[in-house]
GROMACS .gro file of N, CA and C in nm:
model
  426
    1MET      N    1   0.084  -0.118   0.000
    1MET     CA    2   0.000   0.000   0.000
    1MET      C    3   0.088   0.125   0.000
    2SER      N    4   0.058   0.222  -0.083
    2SER     CA    5   0.139   0.343  -0.092
    2SER      C    6   0.100   0.441   0.020
    3HIS      N    7   0.181   0.547   0.036
    3HIS     CA    8   0.151   0.649   0.136
    3HIS      C    9   0.018   0.716   0.104
    4ALA      N   10  -0.006   0.740  -0.024
    4ALA     CA   11  -0.132   0.803  -0.066
    4ALA      C   12  -0.251   0.714  -0.028
    5ASP      N   13  -0.235   0.582  -0.045
    5ASP     CA   14  -0.342   0.489  -0.009
    5ASP      C   15  -0.365   0.489   0.142
    6ASP      N   16  -0.255   0.493   0.221
    6ASP     CA   17  -0.267   0.500   0.367
    6ASP      C   18  -0.350   0.621   0.407
    7LEU      N   19  -0.321   0.734   0.344
    7LEU     CA   20  -0.391   0.857   0.377
    7LEU      C   21  -0.538   0.850   0.335
    8LYS      N   22  -0.561   0.803   0.212
    8LYS     CA   23  -0.699   0.795   0.162
    8LYS      C   24  -0.783   0.701   0.247
    9SER      N   25  -0.726   0.588   0.288
    9SER     CA   26  -0.803   0.492   0.368
    9SER      C   27  -0.835   0.548   0.506
   10SER      N   28  -0.761   0.649   0.549
   10SER     CA   29  -0.792   0.713   0.677
   10SER      C   30  -0.879   0.836   0.658
   11GLY      N   31  -0.921   0.863   0.535
   11GLY     CA   32  -1.011   0.974   0.508
   11GLY      C   33  -0.941   1.107   0.482
   12LEU      N   34  -0.811   1.105   0.461
   12LEU     CA   35  -0.737   1.229   0.436
   12LEU      C   36  -0.689   1.235   0.291
   13LYS      N   37  -0.694   1.355   0.235
   13LYS     CA   38  -0.644   1.376   0.101
   13LYS      C   39  -0.491   1.367   0.101
   14ALA      N   40  -0.435   1.310  -0.001
   14ALA     CA   41  -0.290   1.290  -0.009
   14ALA      C   42  -0.220   1.415  -0.057
   15THR      N   43  -0.195   1.509   0.035
   15THR     CA   44  -0.120   1.630   0.000
   15THR      C   45   0.029   1.603   0.020
   16LEU      N   46   0.114   1.684  -0.042
   16LEU     CA   47   0.259   1.665  -0.030
   16LEU      C   48   0.306   1.673   0.116
   17PRO      N   49   0.262   1.774   0.195
   17PRO     CA   50   0.308   1.776   0.335
   17PRO      C   51   0.266   1.650   0.412
   18ARG      N   52   0.145   1.602   0.390
   18ARG     CA   53   0.100   1.481   0.460
   18ARG      C   54   0.184   1.360   0.421
   19ILE      N   55   0.211   1.346   0.292
   19ILE     CA   56   0.292   1.233   0.245
   19ILE      C   57   0.432   1.241   0.305
   20LYS      N   58   0.494   1.359   0.302
   20LYS     CA   59   0.630   1.378   0.355
   20LYS      C   60   0.637   1.346   0.504
   21ILE      N   61   0.537   1.392   0.581
   21ILE     CA   62   0.536   1.370   0.726
   21ILE      C   63   0.514   1.222   0.757
   22LEU      N   64   0.427   1.157   0.683
   22LEU     CA   65   0.405   1.013   0.702
   22LEU      C   66   0.534   0.936   0.672
   23GLU      N   67   0.605   0.977   0.567
   23GLU     CA   68   0.732   0.913   0.531
   23GLU      C   69   0.835   0.926   0.643
   24VAL      N   70   0.837   1.042   0.711
   24VAL     CA   71   0.932   1.062   0.821
   24VAL      C   72   0.910   0.955   0.927
   25PHE      N   73   0.785   0.930   0.963
   25PHE     CA   74   0.755   0.828   1.064
   25PHE      C   75   0.788   0.687   1.015
   26GLN      N   76   0.761   0.661   0.889
   26GLN     CA   77   0.783   0.526   0.837
   26GLN      C   78   0.931   0.495   0.816
   27ARG      N   79   1.013   0.598   0.795
   27ARG     CA   80   1.156   0.577   0.770
   27ARG      C   81   1.243   0.589   0.894
   28SER      N   82   1.196   0.664   0.991
   28SER     CA   83   1.280   0.700   1.105
   28SER      C   84   1.313   0.581   1.195
   29GLU      N   85   1.438   0.581   1.243
   29GLU     CA   86   1.480   0.483   1.344
   29GLU      C   87   1.411   0.515   1.477
   30GLN      N   88   1.385   0.644   1.496
   30GLN     CA   89   1.324   0.694   1.619
   30GLN      C   90   1.173   0.676   1.610
   31ARG      N   91   1.114   0.594   1.697
   31ARG     CA   92   0.971   0.565   1.690
   31ARG      C   93   0.885   0.675   1.753
   32HIS      N   94   0.938   0.744   1.853
   32HIS     CA   95   0.861   0.844   1.927
   32HIS      C   96   0.918   0.981   1.894
   33MET      N   97   0.838   1.064   1.827
   33MET     CA   98   0.889   1.193   1.778
   33MET      C   99   0.798   1.308   1.817
   34THR      N  100   0.861   1.420   1.855
   34THR     CA  101   0.786   1.543   1.880
   34THR      C  102   0.765   1.614   1.746
   35ALA      N  103   0.681   1.715   1.746
   35ALA     CA  104   0.661   1.794   1.624
   35ALA      C  105   0.794   1.855   1.579
   36GLU      N  106   0.875   1.898   1.676
   36GLU     CA  107   1.005   1.958   1.643
   36GLU      C  108   1.097   1.855   1.579
   37ASP      N  109   1.093   1.730   1.627
   37ASP     CA  110   1.175   1.624   1.566
   37ASP      C  111   1.136   1.605   1.419
   38VAL      N  112   1.005   1.603   1.394
   38VAL     CA  113   0.955   1.584   1.257
   38VAL      C  114   0.999   1.701   1.170
   39PHE      N  115   0.985   1.823   1.223
   39PHE     CA  116   1.023   1.944   1.151
   39PHE      C  117   1.171   1.941   1.114
   40LYS      N  118   1.257   1.901   1.211
   40LYS     CA  119   1.402   1.893   1.186
   40LYS      C  120   1.434   1.788   1.080
   41ALA      N  121   1.364   1.676   1.083
   41ALA     CA  122   1.386   1.571   0.983
   41ALA      C  123   1.348   1.621   0.844
   42LEU      N  124   1.240   1.696   0.836
   42LEU     CA  125   1.197   1.752   0.707
   42LEU      C  126   1.297   1.855   0.656
   43LEU      N  127   1.347   1.939   0.747
   43LEU     CA  128   1.449   2.039   0.710
   43LEU      C  129   1.573   1.971   0.655
   44ALA      N  130   1.615   1.864   0.723
   44ALA     CA  131   1.736   1.791   0.684
   44ALA      C  132   1.725   1.734   0.544
   45GLU      N  133   1.604   1.701   0.501
   45GLU     CA  134   1.589   1.647   0.366
   45GLU      C  135   1.545   1.754   0.266
   46GLY      N  136   1.546   1.880   0.309
   46GLY     CA  137   1.519   1.991   0.218
   46GLY      C  138   1.372   2.016   0.188
   47ALA      N  139   1.282   1.957   0.266
   47ALA     CA  140   1.138   1.978   0.244
   47ALA      C  141   1.099   2.114   0.301
   48ASP      N  142   1.023   2.190   0.225
   48ASP     CA  143   0.982   2.324   0.265
   48ASP      C  144   0.844   2.318   0.332
   49ILE      N  145   0.842   2.265   0.454
   49ILE     CA  146   0.716   2.250   0.528
   49ILE      C  147   0.736   2.317   0.663
   50GLY      N  148   0.652   2.415   0.694
   50GLY     CA  149   0.665   2.492   0.817
   50GLY      C  150   0.622   2.416   0.941
   51LEU      N  151   0.667   2.465   1.055
   51LEU     CA  152   0.635   2.401   1.183
   51LEU      C  153   0.485   2.401   1.210
   52ALA      N  154   0.416   2.509   1.174
   52ALA     CA  155   0.271   2.516   1.195
   52ALA      C  156   0.199   2.407   1.115
   53THR      N  157   0.246   2.381   0.994
   53THR     CA  158   0.188   2.275   0.911
   53THR      C  159   0.214   2.139   0.973
   54VAL      N  160   0.335   2.120   1.026
   54VAL     CA  161   0.369   1.993   1.092
   54VAL      C  162   0.272   1.969   1.208
   55TYR      N  163   0.252   2.070   1.293
   55TYR     CA  164   0.159   2.057   1.406
   55TYR      C  165   0.019   2.020   1.357
   56ARG      N  166  -0.028   2.092   1.256
   56ARG     CA  167  -0.164   2.069   1.203
   56ARG      C  168  -0.179   1.927   1.149
   57VAL      N  169  -0.080   1.881   1.071
   57VAL     CA  170  -0.086   1.747   1.011
   57VAL      C  171  -0.079   1.639   1.121
   58LEU      N  172   0.005   1.660   1.222
   58LEU     CA  173   0.014   1.562   1.331
   58LEU      C  174  -0.121   1.548   1.402
   59MET      N  175  -0.190   1.660   1.425
   59MET     CA  176  -0.323   1.655   1.488
   59MET      C  177  -0.422   1.579   1.397
   60GLN      N  178  -0.415   1.606   1.267
   60GLN     CA  179  -0.504   1.537   1.171
   60GLN      C  180  -0.475   1.387   1.171
   61PHE      N  181  -0.347   1.351   1.174
   61PHE     CA  182  -0.308   1.209   1.175
   61PHE      C  183  -0.355   1.140   1.303
   62GLU      N  184  -0.347   1.212   1.415
   62GLU     CA  185  -0.394   1.154   1.541
   62GLU      C  186  -0.546   1.132   1.535
   63GLN      N  187  -0.619   1.232   1.488
   63GLN     CA  188  -0.765   1.219   1.479
   63GLN      C  189  -0.805   1.108   1.383
   64ALA      N  190  -0.727   1.089   1.278
   64ALA     CA  191  -0.758   0.986   1.178
   64ALA      C  192  -0.711   0.847   1.223
   65GLY      N  193  -0.637   0.840   1.334
   65GLY     CA  194  -0.592   0.711   1.386
   65GLY      C  195  -0.461   0.661   1.326
   66LEU      N  196  -0.394   0.745   1.246
   66LEU     CA  197  -0.264   0.704   1.189
   66LEU      C  198  -0.152   0.710   1.293
   67LEU      N  199  -0.163   0.807   1.385
   67LEU     CA  200  -0.062   0.825   1.489
   67LEU      C  201  -0.127   0.816   1.627
   68SER      N  202  -0.047   0.777   1.725
   68SER     CA  203  -0.088   0.783   1.865
   68SER      C  204  -0.004   0.891   1.930
   69ARG      N  205  -0.066   0.960   2.026
   69ARG     CA  206   0.006   1.066   2.097
   69ARG      C  207   0.021   1.030   2.244
   70ASN      N  208   0.139   1.056   2.298
   70ASN     CA  209   0.165   1.038   2.441
   70ASN      C  210   0.219   1.167   2.498
   71HIS      N  211   0.195   1.189   2.625
   71HIS     CA  212   0.251   1.304   2.696
   71HIS      C  213   0.342   1.248   2.804
   72PHE      N  214   0.472   1.247   2.779
   72PHE     CA  215   0.565   1.199   2.878
   72PHE      C  216   0.610   1.315   2.965
   73GLU      N  217   0.697   1.288   3.061
   73GLU     CA  218   0.740   1.384   3.161
   73GLU      C  219   0.791   1.516   3.102
   74SER      N  220   0.844   1.514   2.982
   74SER     CA  221   0.901   1.634   2.919
   74SER      C  222   0.795   1.741   2.899
   75GLY      N  223   0.668   1.703   2.903
   75GLY     CA  224   0.560   1.800   2.881
   75GLY      C  225   0.528   1.817   2.734
   76LYS      N  226   0.610   1.760   2.646
   76LYS     CA  227   0.584   1.771   2.502
   76LYS      C  228   0.507   1.650   2.454
   77SER      N  229   0.423   1.673   2.353
   77SER     CA  230   0.353   1.560   2.292
   77SER      C  231   0.451   1.481   2.207
   78VAL      N  232   0.444   1.350   2.220
   78VAL     CA  233   0.530   1.260   2.144
   78VAL      C  234   0.439   1.170   2.061
   79PHE      N  235   0.466   1.161   1.932
   79PHE     CA  236   0.382   1.085   1.840
   79PHE      C  237   0.454   0.960   1.793
   80GLU      N  238   0.375   0.857   1.762
   80GLU     CA  239   0.428   0.734   1.703
   80GLU      C  240   0.324   0.676   1.609
   81LEU      N  241   0.369   0.598   1.513
   81LEU     CA  242   0.275   0.532   1.422
   81LEU      C  243   0.183   0.441   1.502
   82ASN      N  244   0.055   0.446   1.473
   82ASN     CA  245  -0.042   0.361   1.539
   82ASN      C  246  -0.050   0.230   1.461
   83GLU      N  247   0.014   0.128   1.514
   83GLU     CA  248   0.018   0.000   1.444
   83GLU      C  249  -0.083  -0.099   1.501
   84GLY      N  250  -0.172  -0.048   1.586
   84GLY     CA  251  -0.283  -0.129   1.633
   84GLY      C  252  -0.252  -0.226   1.745
   85GLN      N  253  -0.127  -0.230   1.792
   85GLN     CA  254  -0.092  -0.321   1.900
   85GLN      C  255  -0.061  -0.243   2.026
   86HIS      N  256  -0.129  -0.277   2.135
   86HIS     CA  257  -0.108  -0.206   2.261
   86HIS      C  258   0.032  -0.234   2.316
   87HIS      N  259   0.093  -0.132   2.372
   87HIS     CA  260   0.219  -0.148   2.444
   87HIS      C  261   0.231  -0.035   2.545
   88ASP      N  262   0.317  -0.053   2.641
   88ASP     CA  263   0.344   0.048   2.742
   88ASP      C  264   0.483   0.105   2.717
   89HIS      N  265   0.521   0.205   2.796
   89HIS     CA  266   0.647   0.274   2.772
   89HIS      C  267   0.733   0.284   2.897
   90LEU      N  268   0.863   0.274   2.875
   90LEU     CA  269   0.963   0.294   2.977
   90LEU      C  270   1.042   0.417   2.932
   91VAL      N  271   1.043   0.523   3.015
   91VAL     CA  272   1.103   0.651   2.977
   91VAL      C  273   1.221   0.682   3.067
   92CYS      N  274   1.338   0.706   3.007
   92CYS     CA  275   1.457   0.741   3.085
   92CYS      C  276   1.453   0.889   3.121
   93LEU      N  277   1.466   0.919   3.251
   93LEU     CA  278   1.463   1.058   3.298
   93LEU      C  279   1.594   1.130   3.268
   94THR      N  280   1.700   1.056   3.236
   94THR     CA  281   1.829   1.118   3.209
   94THR      C  282   1.846   1.152   3.061
   95CYS      N  283   1.824   1.052   2.974
   95CYS     CA  284   1.852   1.074   2.832
   95CYS      C  285   1.725   1.094   2.749
   96GLY      N  286   1.607   1.065   2.808
   96GLY     CA  287   1.482   1.086   2.736
   96GLY      C  288   1.443   0.971   2.645
   97ARG      N  289   1.525   0.868   2.637
   97ARG     CA  290   1.494   0.754   2.550
   97ARG      C  291   1.364   0.688   2.595
   98VAL      N  292   1.284   0.644   2.499
   98VAL     CA  293   1.159   0.575   2.527
   98VAL      C  294   1.169   0.434   2.471
   99GLU      N  295   1.145   0.335   2.555
   99GLU     CA  296   1.142   0.196   2.510
   99GLU      C  297   1.001   0.143   2.529
  100GLU      N  298   0.956   0.066   2.432
  100GLU     CA  299   0.823   0.006   2.439
  100GLU      C  300   0.835  -0.133   2.501
  101PHE      N  301   0.731  -0.173   2.574
  101PHE     CA  302   0.727  -0.308   2.626
  101PHE      C  303   0.583  -0.353   2.639
  102PHE      N  304   0.564  -0.484   2.642
  102PHE     CA  305   0.433  -0.542   2.667
  102PHE      C  306   0.451  -0.651   2.771
  103ASP      N  307   0.370  -0.650   2.874
  103ASP     CA  308   0.378  -0.750   2.979
  103ASP      C  309   0.236  -0.798   3.009
  104ALA      N  310   0.208  -0.922   2.973
  104ALA     CA  311   0.074  -0.978   2.988
  104ALA      C  312   0.028  -0.975   3.134
  105GLU      N  313   0.119  -0.997   3.227
  105GLU     CA  314   0.083  -0.998   3.370
  105GLU      C  315   0.038  -0.859   3.416
  106ILE      N  316   0.109  -0.755   3.371
  106ILE     CA  317   0.070  -0.617   3.405
  106ILE      C  318  -0.068  -0.587   3.347
  107GLU      N  319  -0.091  -0.628   3.223
  107GLU     CA  320  -0.221  -0.605   3.160
  107GLU      C  321  -0.333  -0.672   3.240
  108LYS      N  322  -0.308  -0.796   3.281
  108LYS     CA  323  -0.406  -0.873   3.357
  108LYS      C  324  -0.435  -0.805   3.492
  109ARG      N  325  -0.331  -0.760   3.559
  109ARG     CA  326  -0.348  -0.694   3.690
  109ARG      C  327  -0.426  -0.564   3.677
  110GLN      N  328  -0.401  -0.487   3.571
  110GLN     CA  329  -0.473  -0.360   3.554
  110GLN      C  330  -0.623  -0.384   3.536
  111ARG      N  331  -0.656  -0.486   3.455
  111ARG     CA  332  -0.798  -0.519   3.436
  111ARG      C  333  -0.861  -0.564   3.568
  112ALA      N  334  -0.786  -0.645   3.644
  112ALA     CA  335  -0.837  -0.695   3.773
  112ALA      C  336  -0.858  -0.580   3.872
  113VAL      N  337  -0.765  -0.487   3.878
  113VAL     CA  338  -0.777  -0.372   3.969
  113VAL      C  339  -0.901  -0.291   3.933
  114ALA      N  340  -0.920  -0.265   3.805
  114ALA     CA  341  -1.038  -0.188   3.761
  114ALA      C  342  -1.166  -0.263   3.798
  115GLN      N  343  -1.170  -0.391   3.770
  115GLN     CA  344  -1.289  -0.472   3.797
  115GLN      C  345  -1.321  -0.478   3.946
  116THR      N  346  -1.220  -0.495   4.028
  116THR     CA  347  -1.238  -0.501   4.173
  116THR      C  348  -1.302  -0.373   4.226
  117ARG      N  349  -1.272  -0.263   4.160
  117ARG     CA  350  -1.325  -0.133   4.203
  117ARG      C  351  -1.452  -0.094   4.128
  118GLY      N  352  -1.507  -0.189   4.050
  118GLY     CA  353  -1.634  -0.164   3.982
  118GLY      C  354  -1.623  -0.090   3.850
  119PHE      N  355  -1.511  -0.105   3.781
  119PHE     CA  356  -1.492  -0.039   3.653
  119PHE      C  357  -1.470  -0.142   3.543
  120ASP      N  358  -1.516  -0.110   3.422
  120ASP     CA  359  -1.482  -0.189   3.304
  120ASP      C  360  -1.376  -0.111   3.228
  121LEU      N  361  -1.254  -0.159   3.231
  121LEU     CA  362  -1.142  -0.089   3.169
  121LEU      C  363  -1.163  -0.079   3.018
  122GLN      N  364  -1.158   0.041   2.964
  122GLN     CA  365  -1.175   0.065   2.821
  122GLN      C  366  -1.041   0.087   2.751
  123ASP      N  367  -0.952   0.157   2.818
  123ASP     CA  368  -0.823   0.191   2.759
  123ASP      C  369  -0.732   0.234   2.872
  124HIS      N  370  -0.603   0.233   2.849
  124HIS     CA  371  -0.510   0.284   2.948
  124HIS      C  372  -0.377   0.317   2.882
  125SER      N  373  -0.300   0.394   2.956
  125SER     CA  374  -0.167   0.429   2.912
  125SER      C  375  -0.076   0.419   3.033
  126LEU      N  376   0.031   0.343   3.020
  126LEU     CA  377   0.124   0.326   3.132
  126LEU      C  378   0.263   0.369   3.086
  127ALA      N  379   0.321   0.461   3.162
  127ALA     CA  380   0.459   0.502   3.136
  127ALA      C  381   0.535   0.488   3.267
  128LEU      N  382   0.644   0.413   3.264
  128LEU     CA  383   0.731   0.397   3.380
  128LEU      C  384   0.850   0.491   3.361
  129TYR      N  385   0.876   0.576   3.461
  129TYR     CA  386   0.987   0.671   3.453
  129TYR      C  387   1.103   0.618   3.535
  130ALA      N  388   1.218   0.606   3.473
  130ALA     CA  389   1.334   0.546   3.538
  130ALA      C  390   1.461   0.614   3.487
  131VAL      N  391   1.573   0.571   3.541
  131VAL     CA  392   1.703   0.617   3.493
  131VAL      C  393   1.773   0.494   3.438
  132CYS      N  394   1.811   0.500   3.311
  132CYS     CA  395   1.877   0.383   3.253
  132CYS      C  396   2.013   0.364   3.319
  133ASN      N  397   2.053   0.239   3.332
  133ASN     CA  398   2.182   0.211   3.396
  133ASN      C  399   2.284   0.161   3.294
  134LYS      N  400   2.260   0.197   3.168
  134LYS     CA  401   2.356   0.161   3.064
  134LYS      C  402   2.477   0.252   3.078
  135SER      N  403   2.595   0.194   3.084
  135SER     CA  404   2.713   0.276   3.102
  135SER      C  405   2.817   0.238   2.996
  136PRO      N  406   2.855   0.324   2.909
  136PRO     CA  407   2.797   0.458   2.893
  136PRO      C  408   2.666   0.450   2.814
  137CYS      N  409   2.575   0.540   2.844
  137CYS     CA  410   2.447   0.542   2.773
  137CYS      C  411   2.467   0.607   2.637
  138PRO      N  412   2.436   0.535   2.528
  138PRO     CA  413   2.457   0.590   2.396
  138PRO      C  414   2.358   0.702   2.360
  139HIS      N  415   2.254   0.720   2.442
  139HIS     CA  416   2.150   0.819   2.411
  139HIS      C  417   2.162   0.945   2.496
  140ARG      N  418   2.247   0.942   2.598
  140ARG     CA  419   2.261   1.057   2.688
  140ARG      C  420   2.329   1.171   2.616
  141PRO      N  421   2.277   1.294   2.630
  141PRO     CA  422   2.343   1.408   2.564
  141PRO      C  423   2.485   1.425   2.616
  142LYS      N  424   2.573   1.458   2.527
  142LYS     CA  425   2.715   1.472   2.562
  142LYS      C  426   2.737   1.601   2.637
   0.00000   0.00000   0.00000
């Protein structure tokens, strides 16, 4: 399926900025990106797309279900491709790296906790904040 088809199937017209921004997410090694990260990637490849357009397209992609948005400790929105599989996040407070993980036992416990308290769990987001103990950390700013 092409980028244009991805956009059309989500109800969005395939404009050049939308295609370029979708390509950034599909090509990037970095799975979790802020609007500024996307803007810098576009600048690096010579695309003439302003930061305001990046913000607008990211919101459209989130509403259309192409991207998921998280708010980690940094206070900035972080976007990732929505691939339809639930996962949680481990966020390093030192270098900012985000690692995804899935733990069936944690999922089971969350549902049980909700049920015990009289709730039917519909959705959740779990982010664990830690300090990585990788030495030297390849992601820590120099």
